[in-house]
PDB file of C-alpha atoms in Angstrom:
ATOM      1  CA  GLN B   1      21.388  97.651 -32.590  1.00 94.00           C
ATOM      2  CA  VAL B   2      24.410  96.609 -30.565  1.00 96.00           C
ATOM      3  CA  THR B   3      27.547  95.819 -32.528  1.00 97.00           C
ATOM      4  CA  LEU B   4      31.188  95.210 -31.649  1.00 98.00           C
ATOM      5  CA  ARG B   5      34.203  94.988 -33.929  1.00 98.00           C
ATOM      6  CA  GLU B   6      37.736  93.896 -33.100  1.00 98.00           C
ATOM      7  CA  SER B   7      40.796  95.367 -34.747  1.00 98.00           C
ATOM      8  CA  GLY B   8      44.517  94.819 -34.427  1.00 97.00           C
ATOM      9  CA  PRO B   9      47.506  93.156 -36.054  1.00 98.00           C
ATOM     10  CA  ALA B  10      47.034  89.830 -37.778  1.00 98.00           C
ATOM     11  CA  LEU B  11      50.634  88.820 -37.112  1.00 98.00           C
ATOM     12  CA  VAL B  12      52.896  89.440 -34.139  1.00 98.00           C
ATOM     13  CA  LYS B  13      56.337  88.114 -33.330  1.00 98.00           C
ATOM     14  CA  PRO B  14      57.160  86.092 -30.229  1.00 97.00           C
ATOM     15  CA  THR B  15      57.909  88.280 -27.166  1.00 97.00           C
ATOM     16  CA  GLN B  16      56.093  91.246 -28.688  1.00 98.00           C
ATOM     17  CA  THR B  17      53.111  92.977 -27.082  1.00 98.00           C
ATOM     18  CA  LEU B  18      49.699  92.588 -28.704  1.00 98.00           C
ATOM     19  CA  THR B  19      47.269  95.479 -28.658  1.00 98.00           C
ATOM     20  CA  LEU B  20      43.670  94.860 -29.705  1.00 98.00           C
ATOM     21  CA  THR B  21      40.859  97.395 -29.923  1.00 98.00           C
ATOM     22  CA  CYS B  22      37.164  96.692 -29.582  1.00 98.00           C
ATOM     23  CA  THR B  23      34.978  99.413 -31.080  1.00 98.00           C
ATOM     24  CA  PHE B  24      31.343  99.156 -30.138  1.00 97.00           C
ATOM     25  CA  SER B  25      28.053 100.914 -30.805  1.00 96.00           C
ATOM     26  CA  GLY B  26      24.487 100.709 -29.597  1.00 95.00           C
ATOM     27  CA  PHE B  27      25.300 101.006 -25.907  1.00 94.00           C
ATOM     28  CA  SER B  28      27.382 103.113 -23.560  1.00 93.00           C
ATOM     29  CA  LEU B  29      30.001 101.686 -21.254  1.00 93.00           C
ATOM     30  CA  SER B  30      29.183 104.583 -18.929  1.00 91.00           C
ATOM     31  CA  THR B  31      25.768 103.076 -18.218  1.00 92.00           C
ATOM     32  CA  SER B  32      25.499 101.319 -14.879  1.00 92.00           C
ATOM     33  CA  GLY B  33      25.753  97.553 -15.280  1.00 90.00           C
ATOM     34  CA  MET B  34      27.430  97.604 -18.667  1.00 93.00           C
ATOM     35  CA  CYS B  35      30.684  95.788 -19.336  1.00 95.00           C
ATOM     36  CA  VAL B  36      32.823  94.472 -22.174  1.00 97.00           C
ATOM     37  CA  SER B  37      34.868  91.279 -22.172  1.00 97.00           C
ATOM     38  CA  TRP B  38      37.596  89.711 -24.278  1.00 98.00           C
ATOM     39  CA  ILE B  39      37.531  86.013 -25.128  1.00 98.00           C
ATOM     40  CA  ARG B  40      39.860  84.027 -27.360  1.00 98.00           C
ATOM     41  CA  GLN B  41      39.740  80.734 -29.245  1.00 98.00           C
ATOM     42  CA  PRO B  42      42.823  78.931 -30.572  1.00 98.00           C
ATOM     43  CA  PRO B  43      42.217  77.207 -33.920  1.00 97.00           C
ATOM     44  CA  GLY B  44      40.083  74.108 -33.387  1.00 96.00           C
ATOM     45  CA  LYS B  45      40.004  74.610 -29.635  1.00 96.00           C
ATOM     46  CA  ALA B  46      37.676  75.893 -26.935  1.00 97.00           C
ATOM     47  CA  LEU B  47      36.813  79.402 -25.858  1.00 97.00           C
ATOM     48  CA  GLU B  48      38.858  81.038 -23.124  1.00 97.00           C
ATOM     49  CA  TRP B  49      37.744  84.136 -21.226  1.00 95.00           C
ATOM     50  CA  LEU B  50      40.509  86.706 -20.862  1.00 97.00           C
ATOM     51  CA  ALA B  51      39.333  89.900 -19.215  1.00 96.00           C
ATOM     52  CA  ARG B  52      36.436  92.228 -18.484  1.00 96.00           C
ATOM     53  CA  ILE B  53      36.033  95.931 -17.835  1.00 96.00           C
ATOM     54  CA  ASP B  54      32.955  97.388 -16.143  1.00 95.00           C
ATOM     55  CA  TRP B  55      31.107 100.702 -16.384  1.00 94.00           C
ATOM     56  CA  ASP B  56      32.771 101.840 -13.149  1.00 94.00           C
ATOM     57  CA  ASP B  57      36.231 100.907 -14.515  1.00 94.00           C
ATOM     58  CA  ASP B  58      36.505  97.771 -12.382  1.00 94.00           C
ATOM     59  CA  LYS B  59      38.647  95.181 -14.155  1.00 96.00           C
ATOM     60  CA  TYR B  60      38.792  91.402 -13.945  1.00 94.00           C
ATOM     61  CA  TYR B  61      41.338  89.033 -15.450  1.00 95.00           C
ATOM     62  CA  ASN B  62      41.842  85.355 -16.163  1.00 94.00           C
ATOM     63  CA  THR B  63      43.986  84.300 -13.217  1.00 92.00           C
ATOM     64  CA  SER B  64      46.338  82.280 -15.433  1.00 93.00           C
ATOM     65  CA  LEU B  65      47.068  85.253 -17.708  1.00 96.00           C
ATOM     66  CA  LYS B  66      46.668  88.104 -15.292  1.00 95.00           C
ATOM     67  CA  THR B  67      50.309  89.171 -15.283  1.00 97.00           C
ATOM     68  CA  ARG B  68      50.278  89.605 -19.078  1.00 98.00           C
ATOM     69  CA  LEU B  69      46.923  91.329 -19.588  1.00 98.00           C
ATOM     70  CA  THR B  70      45.745  94.909 -19.309  1.00 98.00           C
ATOM     71  CA  ILE B  71      42.245  96.056 -20.221  1.00 98.00           C
ATOM     72  CA  SER B  72      41.253  99.698 -20.516  1.00 97.00           C
ATOM     73  CA  GLN B  73      38.497 101.832 -21.962  1.00 96.00           C
ATOM     74  CA  ASP B  74      38.166 105.045 -23.901  1.00 91.00           C
ATOM     75  CA  THR B  75      34.593 106.044 -23.187  1.00 86.00           C
ATOM     76  CA  SER B  76      34.677 109.012 -25.566  1.00 88.00           C
ATOM     77  CA  LYS B  77      35.552 106.715 -28.475  1.00 90.00           C
ATOM     78  CA  ASN B  78      33.374 103.754 -27.414  1.00 95.00           C
ATOM     79  CA  GLN B  79      36.451 101.558 -27.378  1.00 97.00           C
ATOM     80  CA  VAL B  80      37.948  98.925 -25.118  1.00 98.00           C
ATOM     81  CA  VAL B  81      41.601  98.050 -25.505  1.00 98.00           C
ATOM     82  CA  LEU B  82      43.313  94.812 -24.500  1.00 98.00           C
ATOM     83  CA  THR B  83      47.064  94.463 -24.316  1.00 98.00           C
ATOM     84  CA  MET B  84      48.846  91.149 -23.900  1.00 98.00           C
ATOM     85  CA  THR B  85      52.569  91.116 -23.307  1.00 98.00           C
ATOM     86  CA  ASN B  86      55.234  88.556 -24.151  1.00 98.00           C
ATOM     87  CA  MET B  87      53.274  86.866 -26.935  1.00 98.00           C
ATOM     88  CA  ASP B  88      54.022  83.220 -27.708  1.00 98.00           C
ATOM     89  CA  PRO B  89      52.957  80.943 -30.569  1.00 98.00           C
ATOM     90  CA  VAL B  90      50.471  79.267 -28.196  1.00 98.00           C
ATOM     91  CA  ASP B  91      48.648  82.604 -28.064  1.00 98.00           C
ATOM     92  CA  THR B  92      47.685  82.192 -31.715  1.00 98.00           C
ATOM     93  CA  ALA B  93      43.903  82.473 -31.678  1.00 98.00           C
ATOM     94  CA  THR B  94      40.838  84.333 -32.802  1.00 98.00           C
ATOM     95  CA  TYR B  95      40.247  87.108 -30.300  1.00 98.00           C
ATOM     96  CA  TYR B  96      36.661  88.201 -29.677  1.00 98.00           C
ATOM     97  CA  CYS B  97      35.185  91.065 -27.741  1.00 98.00           C
ATOM     98  CA  ALA B  98      31.645  90.833 -26.436  1.00 98.00           C
ATOM     99  CA  ARG B  99      29.249  92.862 -24.379  1.00 97.00           C
ATOM    100  CA  GLY B 100      28.676  91.479 -20.911  1.00 91.00           C
ATOM    101  CA  GLY B 101      30.335  89.080 -18.507  1.00 85.00           C
ATOM    102  CA  ASN B 102      29.252  90.413 -15.128  1.00 85.00           C
ATOM    103  CA  LEU B 103      26.143  88.213 -15.170  1.00 86.00           C
ATOM    104  CA  GLY B 104      27.917  85.317 -16.803  1.00 86.00           C
ATOM    105  CA  TRP B 105      26.688  85.849 -20.330  1.00 93.00           C
ATOM    106  CA  PHE B 106      28.068  87.512 -23.440  1.00 96.00           C
ATOM    107  CA  ASP B 107      25.830  89.049 -26.094  1.00 96.00           C
ATOM    108  CA  PRO B 108      26.487  89.991 -28.767  1.00 97.00           C
ATOM    109  CA  TRP B 109      29.990  89.053 -29.887  1.00 98.00           C
ATOM    110  CA  GLY B 110      32.173  90.756 -32.427  1.00 98.00           C
ATOM    111  CA  GLN B 111      33.181  88.837 -35.548  1.00 98.00           C
ATOM    112  CA  GLY B 112      36.603  88.111 -34.081  1.00 98.00           C
ATOM    113  CA  THR B 113      40.108  88.806 -35.308  1.00 98.00           C
ATOM    114  CA  LEU B 114      42.695  86.108 -35.943  1.00 98.00           C
ATOM    115  CA  VAL B 115      46.082  86.817 -34.417  1.00 98.00           C
ATOM    116  CA  THR B 116      49.000  84.615 -35.415  1.00 98.00           C
ATOM    117  CA  VAL B 117      52.186  84.600 -33.360  1.00 98.00           C
ATOM    118  CA  SER B 118      55.150  83.636 -35.475  1.00 97.00           C
ATOM    119  CA  SER B 119      58.642  84.798 -36.202  1.00 96.00           C
TER     120      SER B 119
ATOM    121  CA  GLN S   1      39.922  78.202 -12.785  1.00 66.00           C
ATOM    122  CA  SER S   2      39.520  74.809 -14.507  1.00 79.00           C
ATOM    123  CA  ALA S   3      37.442  74.417 -17.638  1.00 88.00           C
ATOM    124  CA  LEU S   4      33.956  73.000 -17.318  1.00 94.00           C
ATOM    125  CA  THR S   5      33.533  69.435 -18.571  1.00 97.00           C
ATOM    126  CA  GLN S   6      31.397  68.761 -21.643  1.00 97.00           C
ATOM    127  CA  PRO S   7      31.136  65.643 -23.823  1.00 98.00           C
ATOM    128  CA  ALA S   8      33.270  66.042 -26.922  1.00 97.00           C
ATOM    129  CA  SER S   9      30.423  65.061 -29.210  1.00 97.00           C
ATOM    130  CA  VAL S  10      26.754  64.195 -29.304  1.00 98.00           C
ATOM    131  CA  SER S  11      24.513  63.209 -32.173  1.00 97.00           C
ATOM    132  CA  GLY S  12      20.867  62.785 -32.977  1.00 96.00           C
ATOM    133  CA  SER S  13      18.450  62.369 -35.836  1.00 97.00           C
ATOM    134  CA  PRO S  14      16.104  65.087 -37.068  1.00 97.00           C
ATOM    135  CA  GLY S  15      13.124  65.447 -34.783  1.00 97.00           C
ATOM    136  CA  GLN S  16      14.817  63.829 -31.811  1.00 97.00           C
ATOM    137  CA  SER S  17      15.924  65.540 -28.602  1.00 97.00           C
ATOM    138  CA  ILE S  18      19.479  65.699 -27.333  1.00 98.00           C
ATOM    139  CA  THR S  19      21.001  66.899 -24.089  1.00 98.00           C
ATOM    140  CA  ILE S  20      24.488  68.289 -23.573  1.00 98.00           C
ATOM    141  CA  SER S  21      25.864  68.231 -20.050  1.00 98.00           C
ATOM    142  CA  CYS S  22      28.264  70.699 -18.475  1.00 97.00           C
ATOM    143  CA  THR S  23      29.915  69.760 -15.206  1.00 97.00           C
ATOM    144  CA  GLY S  24      31.650  72.252 -12.971  1.00 94.00           C
ATOM    145  CA  THR S  25      32.267  72.514  -9.262  1.00 91.00           C
ATOM    146  CA  SER S  26      30.613  73.875  -6.164  1.00 88.00           C
ATOM    147  CA  SER S  27      32.613  77.068  -6.735  1.00 87.00           C
ATOM    148  CA  ASP S  28      31.041  77.892 -10.081  1.00 89.00           C
ATOM    149  CA  VAL S  29      28.098  75.967 -11.582  1.00 91.00           C
ATOM    150  CA  GLY S  30      26.956  74.666  -8.222  1.00 91.00           C
ATOM    151  CA  SER S  31      26.901  77.991  -6.426  1.00 88.00           C
ATOM    152  CA  TYR S  32      25.550  80.504  -8.916  1.00 89.00           C
ATOM    153  CA  ASP S  33      22.760  80.561 -11.487  1.00 92.00           C
ATOM    154  CA  LEU S  34      25.134  82.243 -13.920  1.00 93.00           C
ATOM    155  CA  VAL S  35      25.332  79.502 -16.526  1.00 95.00           C
ATOM    156  CA  SER S  36      25.063  80.364 -20.201  1.00 97.00           C
ATOM    157  CA  TRP S  37      25.219  78.397 -23.446  1.00 98.00           C
ATOM    158  CA  TYR S  38      26.550  79.392 -26.874  1.00 98.00           C
ATOM    159  CA  GLN S  39      26.118  77.987 -30.364  1.00 98.00           C
ATOM    160  CA  GLN S  40      29.028  78.377 -32.731  1.00 98.00           C
ATOM    161  CA  LEU S  41      28.514  77.647 -36.403  1.00 97.00           C
ATOM    162  CA  PRO S  42      31.626  76.880 -38.485  1.00 94.00           C
ATOM    163  CA  GLY S  43      33.672  80.023 -39.078  1.00 94.00           C
ATOM    164  CA  LYS S  44      31.292  82.198 -37.062  1.00 97.00           C
ATOM    165  CA  ALA S  45      31.344  83.933 -33.709  1.00 98.00           C
ATOM    166  CA  PRO S  46      29.491  82.265 -30.826  1.00 98.00           C
ATOM    167  CA  GLU S  47      25.863  83.211 -30.283  1.00 98.00           C
ATOM    168  CA  LEU S  48      24.100  83.300 -26.931  1.00 98.00           C
ATOM    169  CA  MET S  49      21.400  80.630 -26.664  1.00 97.00           C
ATOM    170  CA  ILE S  50      20.675  80.376 -22.931  1.00 97.00           C
ATOM    171  CA  TYR S  51      21.581  82.634 -20.021  1.00 96.00           C
ATOM    172  CA  GLU S  52      21.145  82.434 -16.243  1.00 95.00           C
ATOM    173  CA  VAL S  53      20.623  78.659 -16.521  1.00 96.00           C
ATOM    174  CA  ASN S  54      17.269  78.606 -18.314  1.00 97.00           C
ATOM    175  CA  LYS S  55      16.459  81.964 -19.904  1.00 97.00           C
ATOM    176  CA  ARG S  56      16.250  82.398 -23.669  1.00 97.00           C
ATOM    177  CA  PRO S  57      17.170  85.596 -25.469  1.00 95.00           C
ATOM    178  CA  SER S  58      14.286  87.277 -27.229  1.00 94.00           C
ATOM    179  CA  GLY S  59      13.465  85.614 -30.521  1.00 93.00           C
ATOM    180  CA  LEU S  60      15.294  82.358 -29.859  1.00 94.00           C
ATOM    181  CA  SER S  61      13.442  79.154 -30.609  1.00 94.00           C
ATOM    182  CA  ASN S  62      11.833  77.451 -27.619  1.00 95.00           C
ATOM    183  CA  ARG S  63      13.354  74.197 -28.865  1.00 97.00           C
ATOM    184  CA  PHE S  64      16.373  75.230 -26.802  1.00 97.00           C
ATOM    185  CA  SER S  65      16.127  74.915 -23.026  1.00 97.00           C
ATOM    186  CA  GLY S  66      18.499  74.887 -20.088  1.00 97.00           C
ATOM    187  CA  SER S  67      18.543  73.434 -16.603  1.00 97.00           C
ATOM    188  CA  LYS S  68      20.854  72.798 -13.690  1.00 97.00           C
ATOM    189  CA  SER S  69      21.193  70.221 -10.941  1.00 96.00           C
ATOM    190  CA  GLY S  70      23.973  70.510  -8.428  1.00 95.00           C
ATOM    191  CA  ASN S  71      27.279  71.080 -10.197  1.00 95.00           C
ATOM    192  CA  THR S  72      25.939  70.063 -13.621  1.00 97.00           C
ATOM    193  CA  ALA S  73      24.092  72.218 -16.116  1.00 97.00           C
ATOM    194  CA  SER S  74      22.380  70.907 -19.226  1.00 98.00           C
ATOM    195  CA  LEU S  75      21.282  72.187 -22.610  1.00 98.00           C
ATOM    196  CA  THR S  76      18.433  70.347 -24.311  1.00 98.00           C
ATOM    197  CA  ILE S  77      17.549  70.781 -27.955  1.00 98.00           C
ATOM    198  CA  SER S  78      14.213  69.300 -28.938  1.00 97.00           C
ATOM    199  CA  GLY S  79      12.910  68.676 -32.437  1.00 97.00           C
ATOM    200  CA  LEU S  80      16.453  68.496 -33.766  1.00 97.00           C
ATOM    201  CA  GLN S  81      16.999  70.189 -37.127  1.00 97.00           C
ATOM    202  CA  ALA S  82      19.887  70.056 -39.577  1.00 96.00           C
ATOM    203  CA  GLU S  83      20.620  73.741 -38.897  1.00 96.00           C
ATOM    204  CA  ASP S  84      21.345  72.907 -35.239  1.00 97.00           C
ATOM    205  CA  GLU S  85      24.563  71.166 -36.243  1.00 97.00           C
ATOM    206  CA  ALA S  86      27.271  73.245 -34.568  1.00 97.00           C
ATOM    207  CA  ASP S  87      29.623  73.449 -31.618  1.00 98.00           C
ATOM    208  CA  TYR S  88      28.048  74.276 -28.264  1.00 98.00           C
ATOM    209  CA  TYR S  89      29.821  75.806 -25.294  1.00 98.00           C
ATOM    210  CA  CYS S  90      28.685  76.244 -21.721  1.00 97.00           C
ATOM    211  CA  CYS S  91      29.952  79.018 -19.504  1.00 96.00           C
ATOM    212  CA  SER S  92      29.808  79.748 -15.805  1.00 95.00           C
ATOM    213  CA  SER S  93      30.662  82.788 -13.781  1.00 89.00           C
ATOM    214  CA  ALA S  94      31.647  82.701 -10.137  1.00 79.00           C
ATOM    215  CA  ALA S  95      29.909  85.607  -8.404  1.00 72.00           C
ATOM    216  CA  GLY S  96      30.113  87.662 -11.578  1.00 70.00           C
ATOM    217  CA  THR S  97      33.879  87.841 -11.488  1.00 80.00           C
ATOM    218  CA  ILE S  98      35.908  84.995 -12.958  1.00 84.00           C
ATOM    219  CA  VAL S  99      34.416  83.261 -15.992  1.00 92.00           C
ATOM    220  CA  VAL S 100      35.114  79.733 -17.209  1.00 93.00           C
ATOM    221  CA  PHE S 101      34.009  77.991 -20.403  1.00 96.00           C
ATOM    222  CA  GLY S 102      33.476  74.343 -21.154  1.00 97.00           C
ATOM    223  CA  GLY S 103      35.585  72.440 -23.649  1.00 97.00           C
ATOM    224  CA  GLY S 104      32.818  72.475 -26.233  1.00 97.00           C
ATOM    225  CA  THR S 105      30.539  69.803 -27.697  1.00 98.00           C
ATOM    226  CA  LYS S 106      30.182  69.065 -31.390  1.00 98.00           C
ATOM    227  CA  LEU S 107      26.576  68.300 -32.280  1.00 98.00           C
ATOM    228  CA  THR S 108      26.052  66.162 -35.353  1.00 97.00           C
ATOM    229  CA  VAL S 109      22.594  65.833 -36.877  1.00 96.00           C
ATOM    230  CA  LEU S 110      22.496  62.436 -38.526  1.00 94.00           C
TER     231      LEU S 110
END
């Protein structure tokens, strides 16, 4: 059974850097074709894809947020980490990690973690 | 990367069929069969319903189907049930790199 779980701070201050961890099980990111993505959803708004990391450590970013995002993996821990710099209140959202993205689909998704940006 | 265009809301009565459209461009929906659809129940994470335009994940009801024509993809739900009431999002990937979602459609079962 494939599962993913997001973890990180629930509250960050403006200008701070957000670090989120996705811990997964049921698959290996070392397997050819595997990848993990991050997607966010502001309250009451649509989904927005953020970034993806592939089995061969290739990385892809939302072009609008590219300068603020870094995605990395710790294969030994089955974890993918996303950092987002210079946080702003408009970045308040539920952040999801999900398996997939290289073929345009995401399955399954983690339960999501709500991050609020406020002073 | 601009968001894909979906109707804000659609509605239907139990037993009826509804279709949700998703319009992109020749750079995403129109060029690649990498369109997927997600159902999001209130307070829950999205769930994959359709991938690669018209494929259903194992175990998903065949009441859900997908199609594409030109720059527009569509999700059809037949035999509408109360449990189908949710938000639906389309998604397209350009050559497996950049991904863009639609603005979401709220389905109301009357």
